[in-house]
mmCIF file of N, CA and C in Angstrom:
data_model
loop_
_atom_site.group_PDB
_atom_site.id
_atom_site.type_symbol
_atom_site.label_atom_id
_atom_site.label_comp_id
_atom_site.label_asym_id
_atom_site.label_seq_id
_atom_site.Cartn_x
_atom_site.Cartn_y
_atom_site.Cartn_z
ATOM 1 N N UNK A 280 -8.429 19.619 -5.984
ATOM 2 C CA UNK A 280 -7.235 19.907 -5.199
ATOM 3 C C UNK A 280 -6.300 20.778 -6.018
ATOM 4 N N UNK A 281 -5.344 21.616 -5.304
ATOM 5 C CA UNK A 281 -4.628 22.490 -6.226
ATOM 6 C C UNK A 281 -3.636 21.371 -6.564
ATOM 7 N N UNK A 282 -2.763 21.546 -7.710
ATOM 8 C CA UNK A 282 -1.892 20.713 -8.129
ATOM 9 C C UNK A 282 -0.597 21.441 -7.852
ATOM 10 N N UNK A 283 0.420 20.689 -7.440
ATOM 11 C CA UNK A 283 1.760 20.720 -6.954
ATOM 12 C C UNK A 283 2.376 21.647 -8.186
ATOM 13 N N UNK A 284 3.539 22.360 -8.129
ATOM 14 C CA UNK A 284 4.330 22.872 -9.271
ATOM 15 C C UNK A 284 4.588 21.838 -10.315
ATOM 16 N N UNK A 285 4.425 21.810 -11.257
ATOM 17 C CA UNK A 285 5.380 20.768 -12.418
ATOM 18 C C UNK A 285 4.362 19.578 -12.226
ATOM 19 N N UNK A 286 3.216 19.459 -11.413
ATOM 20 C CA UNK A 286 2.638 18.058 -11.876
ATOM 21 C C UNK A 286 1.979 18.088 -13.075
ATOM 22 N N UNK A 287 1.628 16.784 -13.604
ATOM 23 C CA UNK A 287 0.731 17.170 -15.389
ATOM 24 C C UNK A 287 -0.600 17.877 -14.601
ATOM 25 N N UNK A 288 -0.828 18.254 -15.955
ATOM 26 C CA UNK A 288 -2.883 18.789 -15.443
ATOM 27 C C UNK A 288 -3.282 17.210 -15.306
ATOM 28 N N UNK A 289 -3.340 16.094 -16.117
ATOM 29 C CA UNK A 289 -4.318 15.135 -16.307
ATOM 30 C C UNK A 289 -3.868 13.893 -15.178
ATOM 31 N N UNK A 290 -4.537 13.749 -14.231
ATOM 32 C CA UNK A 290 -4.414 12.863 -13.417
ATOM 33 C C UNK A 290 -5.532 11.642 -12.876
ATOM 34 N N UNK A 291 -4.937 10.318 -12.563
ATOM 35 C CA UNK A 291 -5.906 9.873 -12.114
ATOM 36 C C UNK A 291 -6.229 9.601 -10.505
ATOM 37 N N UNK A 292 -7.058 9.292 -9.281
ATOM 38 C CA UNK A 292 -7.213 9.389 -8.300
ATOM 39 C C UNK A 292 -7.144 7.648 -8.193
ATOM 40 N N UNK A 293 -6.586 7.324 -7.196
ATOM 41 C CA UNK A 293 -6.173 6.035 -6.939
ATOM 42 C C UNK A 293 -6.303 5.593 -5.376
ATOM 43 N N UNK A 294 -6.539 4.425 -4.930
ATOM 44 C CA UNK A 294 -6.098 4.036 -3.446
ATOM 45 C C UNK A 294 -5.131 3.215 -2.806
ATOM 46 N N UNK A 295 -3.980 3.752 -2.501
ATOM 47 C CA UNK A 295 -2.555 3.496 -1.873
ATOM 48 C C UNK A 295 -3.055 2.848 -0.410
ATOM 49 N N UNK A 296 -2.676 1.711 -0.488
ATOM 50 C CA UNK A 296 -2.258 0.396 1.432
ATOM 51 C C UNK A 296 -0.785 0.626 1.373
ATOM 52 N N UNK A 297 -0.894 1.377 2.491
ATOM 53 C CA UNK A 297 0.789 1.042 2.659
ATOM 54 C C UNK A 297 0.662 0.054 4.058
ATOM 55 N N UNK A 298 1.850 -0.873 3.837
ATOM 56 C CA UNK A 298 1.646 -1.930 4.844
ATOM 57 C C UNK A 298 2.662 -1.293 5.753
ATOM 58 N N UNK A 299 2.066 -1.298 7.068
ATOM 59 C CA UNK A 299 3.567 -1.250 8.190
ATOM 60 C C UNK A 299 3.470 -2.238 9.123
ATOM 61 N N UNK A 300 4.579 -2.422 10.059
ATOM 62 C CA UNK A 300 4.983 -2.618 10.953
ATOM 63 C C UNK A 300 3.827 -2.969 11.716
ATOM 64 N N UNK A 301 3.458 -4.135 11.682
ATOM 65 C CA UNK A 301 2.446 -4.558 13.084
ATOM 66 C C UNK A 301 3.193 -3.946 14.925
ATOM 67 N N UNK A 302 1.980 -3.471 15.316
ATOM 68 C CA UNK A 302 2.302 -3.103 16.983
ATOM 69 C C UNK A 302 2.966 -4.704 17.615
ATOM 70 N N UNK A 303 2.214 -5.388 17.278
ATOM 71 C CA UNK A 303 2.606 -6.270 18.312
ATOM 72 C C UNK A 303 2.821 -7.631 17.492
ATOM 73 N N UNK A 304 3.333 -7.684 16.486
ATOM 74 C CA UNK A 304 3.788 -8.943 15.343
ATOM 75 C C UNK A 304 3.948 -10.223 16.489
ATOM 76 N N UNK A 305 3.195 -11.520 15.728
ATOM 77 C CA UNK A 305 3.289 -12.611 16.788
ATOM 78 C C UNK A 305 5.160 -13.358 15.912
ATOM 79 N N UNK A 306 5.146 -14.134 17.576
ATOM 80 C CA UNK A 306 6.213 -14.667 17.355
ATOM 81 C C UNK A 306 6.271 -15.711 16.993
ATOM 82 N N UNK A 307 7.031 -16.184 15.720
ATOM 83 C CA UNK A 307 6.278 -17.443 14.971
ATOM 84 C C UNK A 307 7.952 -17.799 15.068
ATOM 85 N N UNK A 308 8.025 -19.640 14.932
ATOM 86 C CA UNK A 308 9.154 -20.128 14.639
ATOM 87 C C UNK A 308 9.045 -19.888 12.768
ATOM 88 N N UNK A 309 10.213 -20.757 12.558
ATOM 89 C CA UNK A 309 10.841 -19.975 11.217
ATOM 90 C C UNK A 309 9.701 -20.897 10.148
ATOM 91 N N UNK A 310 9.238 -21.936 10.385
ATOM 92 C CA UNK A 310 7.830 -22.827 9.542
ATOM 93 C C UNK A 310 7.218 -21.768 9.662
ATOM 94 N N UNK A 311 6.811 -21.366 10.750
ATOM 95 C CA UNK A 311 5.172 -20.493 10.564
ATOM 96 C C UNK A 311 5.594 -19.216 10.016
ATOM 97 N N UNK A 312 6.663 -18.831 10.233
ATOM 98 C CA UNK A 312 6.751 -17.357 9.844
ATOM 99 C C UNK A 312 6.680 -17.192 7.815
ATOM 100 N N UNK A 313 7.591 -18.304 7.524
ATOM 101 C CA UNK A 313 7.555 -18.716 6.082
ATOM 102 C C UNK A 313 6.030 -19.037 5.520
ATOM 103 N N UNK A 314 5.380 -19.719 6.174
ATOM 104 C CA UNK A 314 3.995 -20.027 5.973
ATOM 105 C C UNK A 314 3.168 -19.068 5.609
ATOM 106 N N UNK A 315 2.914 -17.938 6.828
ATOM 107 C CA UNK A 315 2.677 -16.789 6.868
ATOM 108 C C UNK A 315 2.811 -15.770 5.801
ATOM 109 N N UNK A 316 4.564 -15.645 5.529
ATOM 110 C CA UNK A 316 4.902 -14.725 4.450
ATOM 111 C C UNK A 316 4.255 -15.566 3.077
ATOM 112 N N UNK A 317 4.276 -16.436 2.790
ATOM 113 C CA UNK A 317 3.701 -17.422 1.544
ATOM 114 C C UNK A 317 2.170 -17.109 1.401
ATOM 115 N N UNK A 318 1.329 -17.259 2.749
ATOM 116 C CA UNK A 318 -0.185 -16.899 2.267
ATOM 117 C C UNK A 318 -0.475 -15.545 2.367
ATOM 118 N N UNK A 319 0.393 -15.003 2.813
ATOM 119 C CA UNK A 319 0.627 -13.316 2.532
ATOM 120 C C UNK A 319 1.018 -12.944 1.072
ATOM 121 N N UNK A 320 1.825 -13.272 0.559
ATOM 122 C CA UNK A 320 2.408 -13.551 -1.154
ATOM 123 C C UNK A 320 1.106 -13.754 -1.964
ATOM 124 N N UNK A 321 0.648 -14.963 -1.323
ATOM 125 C CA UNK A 321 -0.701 -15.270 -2.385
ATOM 126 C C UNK A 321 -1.924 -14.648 -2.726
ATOM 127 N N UNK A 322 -1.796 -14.260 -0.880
ATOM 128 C CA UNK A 322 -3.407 -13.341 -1.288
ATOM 129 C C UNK A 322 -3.392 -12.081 -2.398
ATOM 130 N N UNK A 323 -2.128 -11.540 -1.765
ATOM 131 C CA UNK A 323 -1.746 -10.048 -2.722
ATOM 132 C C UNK A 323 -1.592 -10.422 -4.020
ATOM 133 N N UNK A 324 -1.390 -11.475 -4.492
ATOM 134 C CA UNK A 324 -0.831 -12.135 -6.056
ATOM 135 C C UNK A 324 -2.638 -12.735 -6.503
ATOM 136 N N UNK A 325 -3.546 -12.911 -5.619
ATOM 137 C CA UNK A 325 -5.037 -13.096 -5.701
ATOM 138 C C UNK A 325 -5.539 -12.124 -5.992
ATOM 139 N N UNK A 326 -5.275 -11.028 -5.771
ATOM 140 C CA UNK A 326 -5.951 -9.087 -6.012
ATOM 141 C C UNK A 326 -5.479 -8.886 -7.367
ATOM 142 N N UNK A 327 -3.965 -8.961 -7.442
ATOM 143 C CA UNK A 327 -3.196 -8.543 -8.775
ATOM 144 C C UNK A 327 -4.251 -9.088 -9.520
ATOM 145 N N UNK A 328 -4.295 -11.030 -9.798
ATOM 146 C CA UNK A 328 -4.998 -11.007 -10.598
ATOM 147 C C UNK A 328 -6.719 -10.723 -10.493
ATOM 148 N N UNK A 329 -6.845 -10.388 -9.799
ATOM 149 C CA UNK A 329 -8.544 -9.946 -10.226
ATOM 150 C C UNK A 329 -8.317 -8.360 -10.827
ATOM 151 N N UNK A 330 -7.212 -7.410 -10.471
ATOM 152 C CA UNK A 330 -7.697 -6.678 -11.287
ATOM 153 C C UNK A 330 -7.762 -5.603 -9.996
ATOM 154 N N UNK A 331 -7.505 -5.839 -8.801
ATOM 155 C CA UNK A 331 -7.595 -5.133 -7.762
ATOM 156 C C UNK A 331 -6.425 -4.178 -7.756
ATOM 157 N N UNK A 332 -5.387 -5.198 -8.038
ATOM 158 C CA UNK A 332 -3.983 -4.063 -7.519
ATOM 159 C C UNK A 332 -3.470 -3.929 -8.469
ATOM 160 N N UNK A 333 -3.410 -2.386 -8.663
ATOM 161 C CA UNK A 333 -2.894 -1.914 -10.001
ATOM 162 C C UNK A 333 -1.156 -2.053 -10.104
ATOM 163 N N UNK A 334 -0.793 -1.999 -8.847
ATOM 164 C CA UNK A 334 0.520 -2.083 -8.507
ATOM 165 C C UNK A 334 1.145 -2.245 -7.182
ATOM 166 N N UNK A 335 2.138 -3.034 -6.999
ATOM 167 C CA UNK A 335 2.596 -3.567 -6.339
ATOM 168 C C UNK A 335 4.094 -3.380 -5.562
ATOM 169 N N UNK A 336 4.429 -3.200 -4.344
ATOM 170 C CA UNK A 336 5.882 -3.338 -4.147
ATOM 171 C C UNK A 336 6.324 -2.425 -3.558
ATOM 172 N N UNK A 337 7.900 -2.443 -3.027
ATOM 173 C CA UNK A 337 8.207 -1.786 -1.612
ATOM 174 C C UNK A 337 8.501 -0.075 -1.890
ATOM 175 N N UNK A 338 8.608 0.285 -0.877
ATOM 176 C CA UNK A 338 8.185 2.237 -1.595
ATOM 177 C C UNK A 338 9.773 2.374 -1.165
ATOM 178 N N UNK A 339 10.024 3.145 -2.079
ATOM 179 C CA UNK A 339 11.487 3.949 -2.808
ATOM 180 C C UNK A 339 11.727 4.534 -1.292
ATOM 181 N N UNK A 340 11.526 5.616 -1.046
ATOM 182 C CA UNK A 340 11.570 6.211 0.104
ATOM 183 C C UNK A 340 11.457 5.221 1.445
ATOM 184 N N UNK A 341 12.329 4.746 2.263
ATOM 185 C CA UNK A 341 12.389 4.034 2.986
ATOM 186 C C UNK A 341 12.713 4.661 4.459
ATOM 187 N N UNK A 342 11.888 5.958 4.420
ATOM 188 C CA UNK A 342 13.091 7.179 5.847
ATOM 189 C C UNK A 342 11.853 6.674 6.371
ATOM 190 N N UNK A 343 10.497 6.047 6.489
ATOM 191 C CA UNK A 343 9.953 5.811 7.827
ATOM 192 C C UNK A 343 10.222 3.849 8.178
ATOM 193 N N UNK A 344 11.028 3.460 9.041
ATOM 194 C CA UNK A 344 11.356 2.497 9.422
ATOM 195 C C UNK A 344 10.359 1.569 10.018
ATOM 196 N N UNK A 345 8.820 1.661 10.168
ATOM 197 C CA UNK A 345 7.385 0.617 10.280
ATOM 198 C C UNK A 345 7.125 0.691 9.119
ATOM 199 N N UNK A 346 7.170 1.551 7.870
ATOM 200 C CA UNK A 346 6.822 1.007 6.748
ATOM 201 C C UNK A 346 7.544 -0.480 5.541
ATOM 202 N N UNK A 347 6.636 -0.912 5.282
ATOM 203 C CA UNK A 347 6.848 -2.410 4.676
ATOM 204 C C UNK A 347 6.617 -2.344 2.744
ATOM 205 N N UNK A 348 6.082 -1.748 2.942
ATOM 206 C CA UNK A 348 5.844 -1.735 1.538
ATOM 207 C C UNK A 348 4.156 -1.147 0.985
ATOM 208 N N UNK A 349 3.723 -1.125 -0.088
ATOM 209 C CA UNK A 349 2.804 -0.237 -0.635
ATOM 210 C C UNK A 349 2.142 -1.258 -1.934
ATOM 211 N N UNK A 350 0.874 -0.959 -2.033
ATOM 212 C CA UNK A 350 0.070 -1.732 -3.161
ATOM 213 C C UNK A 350 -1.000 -0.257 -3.618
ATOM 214 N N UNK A 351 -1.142 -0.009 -4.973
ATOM 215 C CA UNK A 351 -2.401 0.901 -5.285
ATOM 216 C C UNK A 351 -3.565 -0.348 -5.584
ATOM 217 N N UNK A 352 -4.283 0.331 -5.027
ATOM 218 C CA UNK A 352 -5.805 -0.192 -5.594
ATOM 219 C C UNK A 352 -6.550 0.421 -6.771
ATOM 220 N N UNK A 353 -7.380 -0.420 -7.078
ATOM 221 C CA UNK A 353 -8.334 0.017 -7.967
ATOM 222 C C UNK A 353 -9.806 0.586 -7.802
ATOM 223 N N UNK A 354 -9.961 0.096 -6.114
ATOM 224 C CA UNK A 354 -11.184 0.111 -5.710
ATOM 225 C C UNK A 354 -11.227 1.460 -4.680
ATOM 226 N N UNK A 355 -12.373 1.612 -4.097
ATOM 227 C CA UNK A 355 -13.055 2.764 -3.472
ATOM 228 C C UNK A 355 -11.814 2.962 -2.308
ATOM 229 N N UNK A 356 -11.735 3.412 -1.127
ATOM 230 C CA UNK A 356 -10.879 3.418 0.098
ATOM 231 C C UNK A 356 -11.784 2.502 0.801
ATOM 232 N N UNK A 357 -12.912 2.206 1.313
ATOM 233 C CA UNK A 357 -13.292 1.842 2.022
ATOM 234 C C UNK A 357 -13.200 -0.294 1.635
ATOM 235 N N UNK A 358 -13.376 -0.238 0.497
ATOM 236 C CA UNK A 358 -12.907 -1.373 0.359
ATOM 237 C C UNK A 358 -11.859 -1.997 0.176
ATOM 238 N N UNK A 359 -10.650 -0.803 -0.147
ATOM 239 C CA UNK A 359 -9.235 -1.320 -0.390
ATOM 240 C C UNK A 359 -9.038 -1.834 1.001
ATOM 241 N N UNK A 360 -9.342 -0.776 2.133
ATOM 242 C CA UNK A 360 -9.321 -1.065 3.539
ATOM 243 C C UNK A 360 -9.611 -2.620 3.797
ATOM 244 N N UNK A 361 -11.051 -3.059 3.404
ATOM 245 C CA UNK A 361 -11.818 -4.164 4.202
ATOM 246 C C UNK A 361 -10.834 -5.213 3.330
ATOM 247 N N UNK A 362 -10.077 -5.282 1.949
ATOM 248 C CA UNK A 362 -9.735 -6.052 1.254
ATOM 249 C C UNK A 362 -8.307 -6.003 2.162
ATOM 250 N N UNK A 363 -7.795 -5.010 2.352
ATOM 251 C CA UNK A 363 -6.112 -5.498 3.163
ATOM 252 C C UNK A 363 -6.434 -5.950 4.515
ATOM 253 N N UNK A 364 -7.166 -5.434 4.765
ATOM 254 C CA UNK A 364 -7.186 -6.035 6.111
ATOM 255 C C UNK A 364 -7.851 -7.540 6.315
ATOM 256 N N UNK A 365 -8.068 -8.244 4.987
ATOM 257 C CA UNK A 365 -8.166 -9.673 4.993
ATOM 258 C C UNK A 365 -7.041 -10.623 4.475
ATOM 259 N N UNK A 366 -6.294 -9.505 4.632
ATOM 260 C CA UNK A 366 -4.775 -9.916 4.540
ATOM 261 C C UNK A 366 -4.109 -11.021 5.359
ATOM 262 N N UNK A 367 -3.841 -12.267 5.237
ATOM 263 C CA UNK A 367 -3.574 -13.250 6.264
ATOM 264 C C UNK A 367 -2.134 -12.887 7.372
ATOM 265 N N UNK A 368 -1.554 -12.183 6.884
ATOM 266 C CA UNK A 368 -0.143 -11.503 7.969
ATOM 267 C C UNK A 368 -0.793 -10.329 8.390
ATOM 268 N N UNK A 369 -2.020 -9.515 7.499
ATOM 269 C CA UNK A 369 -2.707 -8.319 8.751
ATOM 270 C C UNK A 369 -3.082 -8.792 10.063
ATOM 271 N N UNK A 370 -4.228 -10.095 9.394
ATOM 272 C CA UNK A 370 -5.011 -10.825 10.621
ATOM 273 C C UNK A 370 -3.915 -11.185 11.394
ATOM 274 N N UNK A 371 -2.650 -11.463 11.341
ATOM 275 C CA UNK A 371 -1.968 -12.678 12.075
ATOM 276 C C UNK A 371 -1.473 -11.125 12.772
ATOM 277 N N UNK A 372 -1.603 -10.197 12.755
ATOM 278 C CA UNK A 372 -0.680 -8.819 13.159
ATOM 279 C C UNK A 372 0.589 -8.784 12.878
ATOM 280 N N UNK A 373 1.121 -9.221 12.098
ATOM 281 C CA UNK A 373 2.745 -8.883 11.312
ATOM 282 C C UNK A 373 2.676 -7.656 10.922
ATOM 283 N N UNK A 374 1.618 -7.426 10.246
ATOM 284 C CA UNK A 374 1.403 -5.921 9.270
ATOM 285 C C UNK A 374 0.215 -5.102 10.006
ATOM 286 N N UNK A 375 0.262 -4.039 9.880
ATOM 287 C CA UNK A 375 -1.178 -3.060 10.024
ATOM 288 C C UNK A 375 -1.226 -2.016 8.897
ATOM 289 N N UNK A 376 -2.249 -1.685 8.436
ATOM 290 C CA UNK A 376 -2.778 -1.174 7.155
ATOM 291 C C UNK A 376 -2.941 0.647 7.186
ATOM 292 N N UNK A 377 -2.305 1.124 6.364
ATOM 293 C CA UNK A 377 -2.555 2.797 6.656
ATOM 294 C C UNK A 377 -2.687 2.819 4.971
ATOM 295 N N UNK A 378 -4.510 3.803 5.285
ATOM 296 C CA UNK A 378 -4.672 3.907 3.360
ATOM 297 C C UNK A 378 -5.313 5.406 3.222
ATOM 298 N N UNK A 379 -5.007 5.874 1.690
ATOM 299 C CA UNK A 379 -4.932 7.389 1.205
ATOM 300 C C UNK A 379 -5.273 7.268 0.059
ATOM 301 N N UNK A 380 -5.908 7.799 -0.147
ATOM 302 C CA UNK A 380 -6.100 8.328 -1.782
ATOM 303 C C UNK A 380 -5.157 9.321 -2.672
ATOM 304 N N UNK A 381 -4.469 9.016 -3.852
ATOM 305 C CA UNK A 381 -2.864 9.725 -4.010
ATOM 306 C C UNK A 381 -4.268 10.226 -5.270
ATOM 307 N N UNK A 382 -2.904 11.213 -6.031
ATOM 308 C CA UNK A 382 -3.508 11.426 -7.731
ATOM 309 C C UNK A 382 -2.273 11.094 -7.979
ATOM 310 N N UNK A 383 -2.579 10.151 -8.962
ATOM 311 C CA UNK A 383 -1.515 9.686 -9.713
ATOM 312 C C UNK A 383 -1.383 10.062 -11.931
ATOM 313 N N UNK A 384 0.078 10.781 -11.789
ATOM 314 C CA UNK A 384 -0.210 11.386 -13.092
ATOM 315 C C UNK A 384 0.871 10.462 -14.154
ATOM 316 N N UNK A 385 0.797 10.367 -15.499
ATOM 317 C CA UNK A 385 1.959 10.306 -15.706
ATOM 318 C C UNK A 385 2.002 8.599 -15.883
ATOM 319 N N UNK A 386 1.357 7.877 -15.327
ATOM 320 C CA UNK A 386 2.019 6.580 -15.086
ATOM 321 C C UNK A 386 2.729 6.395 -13.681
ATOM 322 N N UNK A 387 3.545 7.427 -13.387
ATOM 323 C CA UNK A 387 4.818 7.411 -12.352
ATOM 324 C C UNK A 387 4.905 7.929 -11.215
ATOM 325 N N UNK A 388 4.018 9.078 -11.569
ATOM 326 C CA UNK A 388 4.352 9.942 -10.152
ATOM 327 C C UNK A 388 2.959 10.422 -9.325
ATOM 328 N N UNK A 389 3.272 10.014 -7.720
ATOM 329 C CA UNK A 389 1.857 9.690 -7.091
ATOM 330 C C UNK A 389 2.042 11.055 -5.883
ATOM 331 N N UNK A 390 1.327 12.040 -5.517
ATOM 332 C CA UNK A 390 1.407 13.179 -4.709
ATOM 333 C C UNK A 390 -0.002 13.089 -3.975
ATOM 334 N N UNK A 391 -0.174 13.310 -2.650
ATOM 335 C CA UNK A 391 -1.261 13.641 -1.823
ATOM 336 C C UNK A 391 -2.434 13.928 -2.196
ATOM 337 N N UNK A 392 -4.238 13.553 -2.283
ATOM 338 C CA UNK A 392 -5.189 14.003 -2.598
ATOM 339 C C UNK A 392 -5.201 15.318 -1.460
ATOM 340 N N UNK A 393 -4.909 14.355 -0.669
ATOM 341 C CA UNK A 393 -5.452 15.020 0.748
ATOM 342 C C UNK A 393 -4.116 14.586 1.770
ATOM 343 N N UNK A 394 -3.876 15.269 3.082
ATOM 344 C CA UNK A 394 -2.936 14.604 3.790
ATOM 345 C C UNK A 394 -2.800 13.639 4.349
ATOM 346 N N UNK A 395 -1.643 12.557 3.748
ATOM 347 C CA UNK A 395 -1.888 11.359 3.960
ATOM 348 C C UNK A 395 -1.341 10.693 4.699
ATOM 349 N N UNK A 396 -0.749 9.505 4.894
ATOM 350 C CA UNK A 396 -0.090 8.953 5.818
ATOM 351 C C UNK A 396 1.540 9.175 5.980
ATOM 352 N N UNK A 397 1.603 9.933 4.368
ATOM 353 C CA UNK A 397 3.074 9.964 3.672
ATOM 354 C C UNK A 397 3.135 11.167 2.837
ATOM 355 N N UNK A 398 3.591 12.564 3.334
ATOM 356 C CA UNK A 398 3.709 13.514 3.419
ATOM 357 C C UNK A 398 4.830 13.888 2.326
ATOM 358 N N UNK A 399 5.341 12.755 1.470
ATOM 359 C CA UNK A 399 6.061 13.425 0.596
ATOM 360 C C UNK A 399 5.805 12.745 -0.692
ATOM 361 N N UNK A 400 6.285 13.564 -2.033
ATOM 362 C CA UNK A 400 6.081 12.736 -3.280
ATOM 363 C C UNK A 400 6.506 11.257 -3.377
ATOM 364 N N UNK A 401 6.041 10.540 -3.562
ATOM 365 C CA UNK A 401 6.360 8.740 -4.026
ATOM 366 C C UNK A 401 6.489 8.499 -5.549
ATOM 367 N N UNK A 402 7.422 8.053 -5.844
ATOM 368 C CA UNK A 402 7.640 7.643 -7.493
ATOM 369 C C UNK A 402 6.994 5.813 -7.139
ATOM 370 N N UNK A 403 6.846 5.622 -8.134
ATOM 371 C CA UNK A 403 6.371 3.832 -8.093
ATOM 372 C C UNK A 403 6.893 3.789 -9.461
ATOM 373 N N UNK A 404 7.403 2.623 -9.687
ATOM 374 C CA UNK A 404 8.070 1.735 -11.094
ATOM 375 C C UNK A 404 7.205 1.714 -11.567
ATOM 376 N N UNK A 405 5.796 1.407 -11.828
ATOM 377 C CA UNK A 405 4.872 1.412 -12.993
ATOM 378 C C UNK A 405 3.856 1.347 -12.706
ATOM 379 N N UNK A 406 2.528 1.930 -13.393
ATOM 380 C CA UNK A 406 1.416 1.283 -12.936
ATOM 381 C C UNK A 406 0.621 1.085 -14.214
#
């Protein structure tokens, strides 16, 4: 891919879940909804530690209003896919899953392989 002005030459290729906005989120009283967000917490805190998610947490840029937040993977796209979408708030439809492959340089700064779901540069706190 050509590289952006000012990005480093040395980059690595990564796979970005950004979580959004379920179409049709079920309506849970405030037990289930807590429940929900808790085995949602765990599973993603189950990836961290295996080694799956390189990083974690809500994206800086907040101008699209269905987006929820963002995890990089470590793994192929096709399995970051099958792995979020065994997401217990995916299954429950709270969330729905949109995934891209970024190059990520630097530690910090993550720009488009290809056109992705998110059309502009993303900084992430660390990876």
């Amino acid at each position: 891919m050509e590289r952006p002005p000012g990005a480093p030459a040395v980059f690595d290729v990564r796979t970005v879940v950004y979580l959004r906005r379920g179409d049709h989120p079920p309506e849970l009283d405030e037990d289930a909804s807590t429940a929900l967000h808790h085995a949602h917490l765990a599973y993603l805190g189950e990836l961290v530690a295996r080694g799956i998610i390189a990083a974690n947490g809500p994206l800086l840029d907040q101008s699209d209003p269905t987006m929820r937040g963002m995890s990089v993977y470590t793994v192929p796209v096709d399995e970051a896919r099958r792995l979020a979408e065994s997401d217990p708030a995916v299954r429950a439809g709270r969330f729905r899953v949109d995934v891209a492959r970024w190059c990520v340089a630097a530690g910090r700064v993550a720009f488009p392989e290809q056109d992705g779901p998110v059309g502009e540069r993303v900084r992430f706190e660390d990876l």
